[in-house]
GROMACS .gro file of C-alpha atoms in nm:
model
  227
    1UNK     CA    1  -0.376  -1.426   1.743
    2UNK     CA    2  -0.587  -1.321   1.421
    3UNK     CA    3  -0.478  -0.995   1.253
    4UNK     CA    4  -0.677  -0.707   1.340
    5UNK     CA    5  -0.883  -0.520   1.053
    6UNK     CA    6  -1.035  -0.169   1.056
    7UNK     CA    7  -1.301  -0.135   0.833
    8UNK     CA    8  -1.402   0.252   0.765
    9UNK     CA    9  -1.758   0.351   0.532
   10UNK     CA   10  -2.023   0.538   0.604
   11UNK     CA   11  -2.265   0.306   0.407
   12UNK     CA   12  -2.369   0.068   0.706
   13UNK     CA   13  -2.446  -0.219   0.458
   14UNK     CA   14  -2.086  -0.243   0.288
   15UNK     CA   15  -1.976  -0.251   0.635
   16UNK     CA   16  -2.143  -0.502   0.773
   17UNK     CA   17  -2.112  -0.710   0.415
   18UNK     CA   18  -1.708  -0.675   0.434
   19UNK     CA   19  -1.687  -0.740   0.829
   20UNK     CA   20  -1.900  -1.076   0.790
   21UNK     CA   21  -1.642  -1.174   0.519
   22UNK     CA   22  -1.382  -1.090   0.687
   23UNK     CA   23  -1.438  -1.271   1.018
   24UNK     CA   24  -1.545  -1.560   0.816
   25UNK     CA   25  -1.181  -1.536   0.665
   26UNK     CA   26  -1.033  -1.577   1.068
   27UNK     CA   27  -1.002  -1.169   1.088
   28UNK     CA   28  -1.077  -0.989   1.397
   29UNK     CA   29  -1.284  -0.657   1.303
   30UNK     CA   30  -1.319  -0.328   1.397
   31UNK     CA   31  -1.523  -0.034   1.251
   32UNK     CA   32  -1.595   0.272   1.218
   33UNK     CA   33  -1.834   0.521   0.959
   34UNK     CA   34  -1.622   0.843   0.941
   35UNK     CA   35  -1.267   0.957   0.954
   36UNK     CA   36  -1.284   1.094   1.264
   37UNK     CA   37  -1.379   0.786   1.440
   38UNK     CA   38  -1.159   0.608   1.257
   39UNK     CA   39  -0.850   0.819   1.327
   40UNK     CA   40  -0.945   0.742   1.707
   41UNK     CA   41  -1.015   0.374   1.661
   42UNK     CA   42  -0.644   0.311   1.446
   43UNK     CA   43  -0.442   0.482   1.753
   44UNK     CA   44  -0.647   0.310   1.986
   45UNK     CA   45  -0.660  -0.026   1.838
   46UNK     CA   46  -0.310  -0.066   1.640
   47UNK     CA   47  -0.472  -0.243   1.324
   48UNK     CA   48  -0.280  -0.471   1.113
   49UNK     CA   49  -0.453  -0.321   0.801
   50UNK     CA   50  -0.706  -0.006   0.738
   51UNK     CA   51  -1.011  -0.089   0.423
   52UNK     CA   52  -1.117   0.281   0.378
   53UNK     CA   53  -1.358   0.446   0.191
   54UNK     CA   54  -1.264   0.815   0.055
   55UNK     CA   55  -1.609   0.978   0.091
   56UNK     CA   56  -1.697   1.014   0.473
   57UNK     CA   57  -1.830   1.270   0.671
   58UNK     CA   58  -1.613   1.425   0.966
   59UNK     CA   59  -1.268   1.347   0.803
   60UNK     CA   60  -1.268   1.233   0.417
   61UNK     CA   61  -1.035   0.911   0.354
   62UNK     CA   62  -0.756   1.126   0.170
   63UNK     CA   63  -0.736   1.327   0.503
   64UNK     CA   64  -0.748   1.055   0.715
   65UNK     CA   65  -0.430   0.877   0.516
   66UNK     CA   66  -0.246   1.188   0.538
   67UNK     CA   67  -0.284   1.199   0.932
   68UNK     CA   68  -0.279   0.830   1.015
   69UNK     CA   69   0.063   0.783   0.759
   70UNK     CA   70   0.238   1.044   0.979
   71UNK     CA   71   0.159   0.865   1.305
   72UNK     CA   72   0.183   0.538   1.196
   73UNK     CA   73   0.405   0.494   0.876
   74UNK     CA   74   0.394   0.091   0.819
   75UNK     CA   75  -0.010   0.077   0.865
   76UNK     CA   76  -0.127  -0.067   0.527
   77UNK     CA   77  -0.449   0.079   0.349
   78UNK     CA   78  -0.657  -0.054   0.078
   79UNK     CA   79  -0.904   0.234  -0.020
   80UNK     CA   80  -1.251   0.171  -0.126
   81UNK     CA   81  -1.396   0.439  -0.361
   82UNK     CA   82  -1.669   0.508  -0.615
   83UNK     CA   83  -1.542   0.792  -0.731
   84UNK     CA   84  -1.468   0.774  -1.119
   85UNK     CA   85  -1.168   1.026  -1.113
   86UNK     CA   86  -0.855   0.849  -1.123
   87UNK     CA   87  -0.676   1.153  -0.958
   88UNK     CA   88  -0.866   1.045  -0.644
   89UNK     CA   89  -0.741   0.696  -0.637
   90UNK     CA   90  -0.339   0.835  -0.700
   91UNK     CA   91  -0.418   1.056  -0.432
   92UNK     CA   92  -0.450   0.781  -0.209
   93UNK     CA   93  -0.179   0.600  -0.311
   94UNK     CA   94   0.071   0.872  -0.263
   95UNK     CA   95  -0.040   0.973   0.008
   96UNK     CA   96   0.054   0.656   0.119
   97UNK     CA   97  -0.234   0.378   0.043
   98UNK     CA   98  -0.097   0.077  -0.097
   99UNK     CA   99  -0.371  -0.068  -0.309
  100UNK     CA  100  -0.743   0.036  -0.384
  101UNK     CA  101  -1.060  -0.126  -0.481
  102UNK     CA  102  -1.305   0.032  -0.710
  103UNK     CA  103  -1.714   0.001  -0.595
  104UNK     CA  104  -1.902  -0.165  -0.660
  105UNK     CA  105  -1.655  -0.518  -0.558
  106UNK     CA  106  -1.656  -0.836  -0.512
  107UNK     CA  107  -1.619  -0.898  -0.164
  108UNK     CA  108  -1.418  -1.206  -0.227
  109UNK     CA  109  -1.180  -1.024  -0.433
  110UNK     CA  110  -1.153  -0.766  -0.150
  111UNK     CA  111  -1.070  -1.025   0.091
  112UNK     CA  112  -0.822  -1.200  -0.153
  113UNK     CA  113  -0.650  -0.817  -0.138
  114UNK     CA  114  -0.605  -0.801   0.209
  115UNK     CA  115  -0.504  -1.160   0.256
  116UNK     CA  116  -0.196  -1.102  -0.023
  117UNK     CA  117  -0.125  -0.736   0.127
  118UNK     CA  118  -0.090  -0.888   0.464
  119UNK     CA  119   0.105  -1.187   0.385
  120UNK     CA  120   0.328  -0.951   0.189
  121UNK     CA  121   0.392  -0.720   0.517
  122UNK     CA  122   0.434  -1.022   0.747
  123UNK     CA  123   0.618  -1.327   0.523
  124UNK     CA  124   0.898  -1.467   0.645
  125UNK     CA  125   1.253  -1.299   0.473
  126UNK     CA  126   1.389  -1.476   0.208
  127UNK     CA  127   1.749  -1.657   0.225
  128UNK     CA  128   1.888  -1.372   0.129
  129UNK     CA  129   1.810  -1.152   0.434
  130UNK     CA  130   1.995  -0.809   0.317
  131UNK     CA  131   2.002  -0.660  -0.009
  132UNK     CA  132   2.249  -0.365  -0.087
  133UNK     CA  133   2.355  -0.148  -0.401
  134UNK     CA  134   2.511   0.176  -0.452
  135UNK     CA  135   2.489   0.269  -0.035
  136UNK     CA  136   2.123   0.160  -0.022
  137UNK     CA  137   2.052  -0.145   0.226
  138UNK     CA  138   1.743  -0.332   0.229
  139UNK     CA  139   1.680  -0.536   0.546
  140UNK     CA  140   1.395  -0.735   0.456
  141UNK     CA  141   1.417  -0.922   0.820
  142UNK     CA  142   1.344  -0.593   0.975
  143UNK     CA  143   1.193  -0.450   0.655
  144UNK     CA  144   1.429  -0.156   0.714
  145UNK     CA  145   1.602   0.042   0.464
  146UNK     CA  146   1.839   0.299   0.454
  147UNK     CA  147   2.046   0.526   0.281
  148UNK     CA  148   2.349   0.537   0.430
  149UNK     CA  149   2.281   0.591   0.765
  150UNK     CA  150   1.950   0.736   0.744
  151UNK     CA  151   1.598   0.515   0.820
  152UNK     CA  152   1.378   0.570   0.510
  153UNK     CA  153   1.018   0.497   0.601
  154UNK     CA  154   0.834   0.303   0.342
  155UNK     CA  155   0.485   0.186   0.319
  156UNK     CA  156   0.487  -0.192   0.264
  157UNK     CA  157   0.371  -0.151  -0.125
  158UNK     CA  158   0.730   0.077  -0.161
  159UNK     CA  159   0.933  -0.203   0.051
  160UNK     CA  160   0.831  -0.450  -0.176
  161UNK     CA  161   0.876  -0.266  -0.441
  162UNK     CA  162   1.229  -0.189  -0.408
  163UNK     CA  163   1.295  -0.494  -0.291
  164UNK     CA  164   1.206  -0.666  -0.615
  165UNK     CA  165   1.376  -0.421  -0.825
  166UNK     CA  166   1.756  -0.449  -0.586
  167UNK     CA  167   1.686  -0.785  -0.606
  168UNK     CA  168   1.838  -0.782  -0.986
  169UNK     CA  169   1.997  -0.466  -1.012
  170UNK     CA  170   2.014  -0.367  -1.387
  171UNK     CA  171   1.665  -0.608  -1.509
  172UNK     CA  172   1.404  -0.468  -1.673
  173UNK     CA  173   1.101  -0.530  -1.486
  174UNK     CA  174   0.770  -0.443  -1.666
  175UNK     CA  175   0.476  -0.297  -1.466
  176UNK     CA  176   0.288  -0.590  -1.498
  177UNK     CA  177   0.612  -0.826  -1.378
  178UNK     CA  178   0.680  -0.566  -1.089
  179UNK     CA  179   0.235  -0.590  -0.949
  180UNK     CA  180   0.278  -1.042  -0.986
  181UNK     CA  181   0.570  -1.021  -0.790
  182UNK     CA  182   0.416  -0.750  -0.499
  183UNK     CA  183   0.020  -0.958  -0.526
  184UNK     CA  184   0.112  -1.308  -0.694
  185UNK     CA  185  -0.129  -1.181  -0.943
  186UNK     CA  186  -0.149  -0.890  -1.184
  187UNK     CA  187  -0.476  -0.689  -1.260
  188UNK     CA  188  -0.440  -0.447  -1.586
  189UNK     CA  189  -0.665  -0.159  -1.437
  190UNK     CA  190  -0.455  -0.177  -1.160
  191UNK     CA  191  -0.062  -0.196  -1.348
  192UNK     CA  192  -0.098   0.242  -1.336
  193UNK     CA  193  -0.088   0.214  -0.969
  194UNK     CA  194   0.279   0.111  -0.983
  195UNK     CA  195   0.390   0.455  -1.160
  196UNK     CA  196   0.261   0.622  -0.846
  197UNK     CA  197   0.430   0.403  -0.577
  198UNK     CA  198   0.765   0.453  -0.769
  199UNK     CA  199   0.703   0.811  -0.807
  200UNK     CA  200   0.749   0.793  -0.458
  201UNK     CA  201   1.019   0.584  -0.407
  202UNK     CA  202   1.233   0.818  -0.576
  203UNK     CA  203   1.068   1.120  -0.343
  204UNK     CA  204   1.181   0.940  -0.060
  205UNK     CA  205   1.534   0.803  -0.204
  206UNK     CA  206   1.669   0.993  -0.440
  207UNK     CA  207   1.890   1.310  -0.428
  208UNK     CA  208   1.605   1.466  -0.769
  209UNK     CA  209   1.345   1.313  -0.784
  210UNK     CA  210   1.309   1.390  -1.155
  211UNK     CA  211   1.658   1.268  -1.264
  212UNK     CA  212   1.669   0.947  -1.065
  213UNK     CA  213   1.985   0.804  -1.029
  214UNK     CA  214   1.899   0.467  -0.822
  215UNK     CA  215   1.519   0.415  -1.012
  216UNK     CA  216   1.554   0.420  -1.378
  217UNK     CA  217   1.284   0.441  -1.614
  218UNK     CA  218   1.297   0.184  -1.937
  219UNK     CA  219   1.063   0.328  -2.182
  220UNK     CA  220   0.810   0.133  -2.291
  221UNK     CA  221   0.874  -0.151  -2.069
  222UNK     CA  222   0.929  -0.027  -1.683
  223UNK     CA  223   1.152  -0.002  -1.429
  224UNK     CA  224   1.489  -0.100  -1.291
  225UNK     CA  225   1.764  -0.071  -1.050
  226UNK     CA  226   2.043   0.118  -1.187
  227UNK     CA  227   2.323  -0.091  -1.131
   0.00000   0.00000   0.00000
């Protein structure tokens, strides 16, 4: 069965533009032109992936992330925004987003996004199934992980993420290493968007935040594992 697609704007053109790609890509698509709606529509429908515009009447897109995260944790979100602040867009993302699209786009590019976000969420697990280090197990056949005993929730941007870095505990991985190996491509306006996802990583795994003891920061270079 085709993967399911919300798309949520209040400009009826972009919609209809982003829907015809879509379904020409072999996407089924649903809509909607304000947060509200589309807060109804993603409980209702159970999409495999939200495209969501920030500025909507009803329910703005930040809002709607921070309601529709809560409910339903592993939902993936690219967020479409014209806004020129970059708080707006690292809003978003830590609120849970896991990639974002700056208007005006190239629809093609758009759809290339949500066919490498999707394929990251639903690939097959590599050979080696579970990855653990220092009490933190990564399932990536369940895309689980946990801390002990405890279920972490993770978007599918943070997964990946962490999965790359446990993968070679100890290796310095370099933003622009860490967004090819999450998108089989790297953009350079878009290699910032990795310091927020690992910003909260570290909310979600470690014991402070701001002296990380599983995430360590290699200056000027990245990130890595701390083995």
């Amino acid at each position: 069965m085709a993967q399911k697609i919300l798309v949520v704007d209040d400009e009826v053109q972009i919609v209809r533009v982003v829907r015809g790609y879509l379904e020409k890509s072999g996407y089924r698509v649903v809509t909607a032109t304000n947060g509200r709606d589309a807060l109804f529509i993603a409980r209702d429908e159970k999409p495999d992936l939200v495209i969501l515009d920030l500025q909507m009447p009803e329910m703005d897109g930040l809002e709607f992330t921070r309601i529709v995260k809560s409910e339903l944790p592993n939902l993936a979100i690219i967020i479409l925004t014209a806004r020129v602040e970059e708080m707006d867009r690292i809003l978003g993302l830590e609120l849970g987003a896991d990639d974002y699209v700056t208007k005006p786009f190239s629809p093609r590019e758009l759809v290339a996004r949500v066919r490498a976000l999707l394929r990251r969420v639903q690939t097959a697990p590599a050979p080696a199934e579970v990855l653990e280090a220092r009490g933190v197990i990564l399932d990536q056949g369940r895309r689980e992980v946990r801390k002990g005993s405890v279920l972490i929730d993770l978007t599918p941007t943070e997964f990946d993420l962490l999965a790359v870095l446990m993968s070679s505990p100890g290796r310095a991985f370099s933003r622009a290493d860490l967004l090819e190996a999450i998108q089989g491509v790297t953009f350079e306006a878009y290699e910032r968007t990795i310091d927020v996802h690992i910003k909260n990583l570290r909310q979600k795994i470690e014991e402070d935040s701001a002296n990380p003891a599983y995430i360590g920061t290699v200056r000027g270079i990245g990130y890595r594992f701390i083995d």
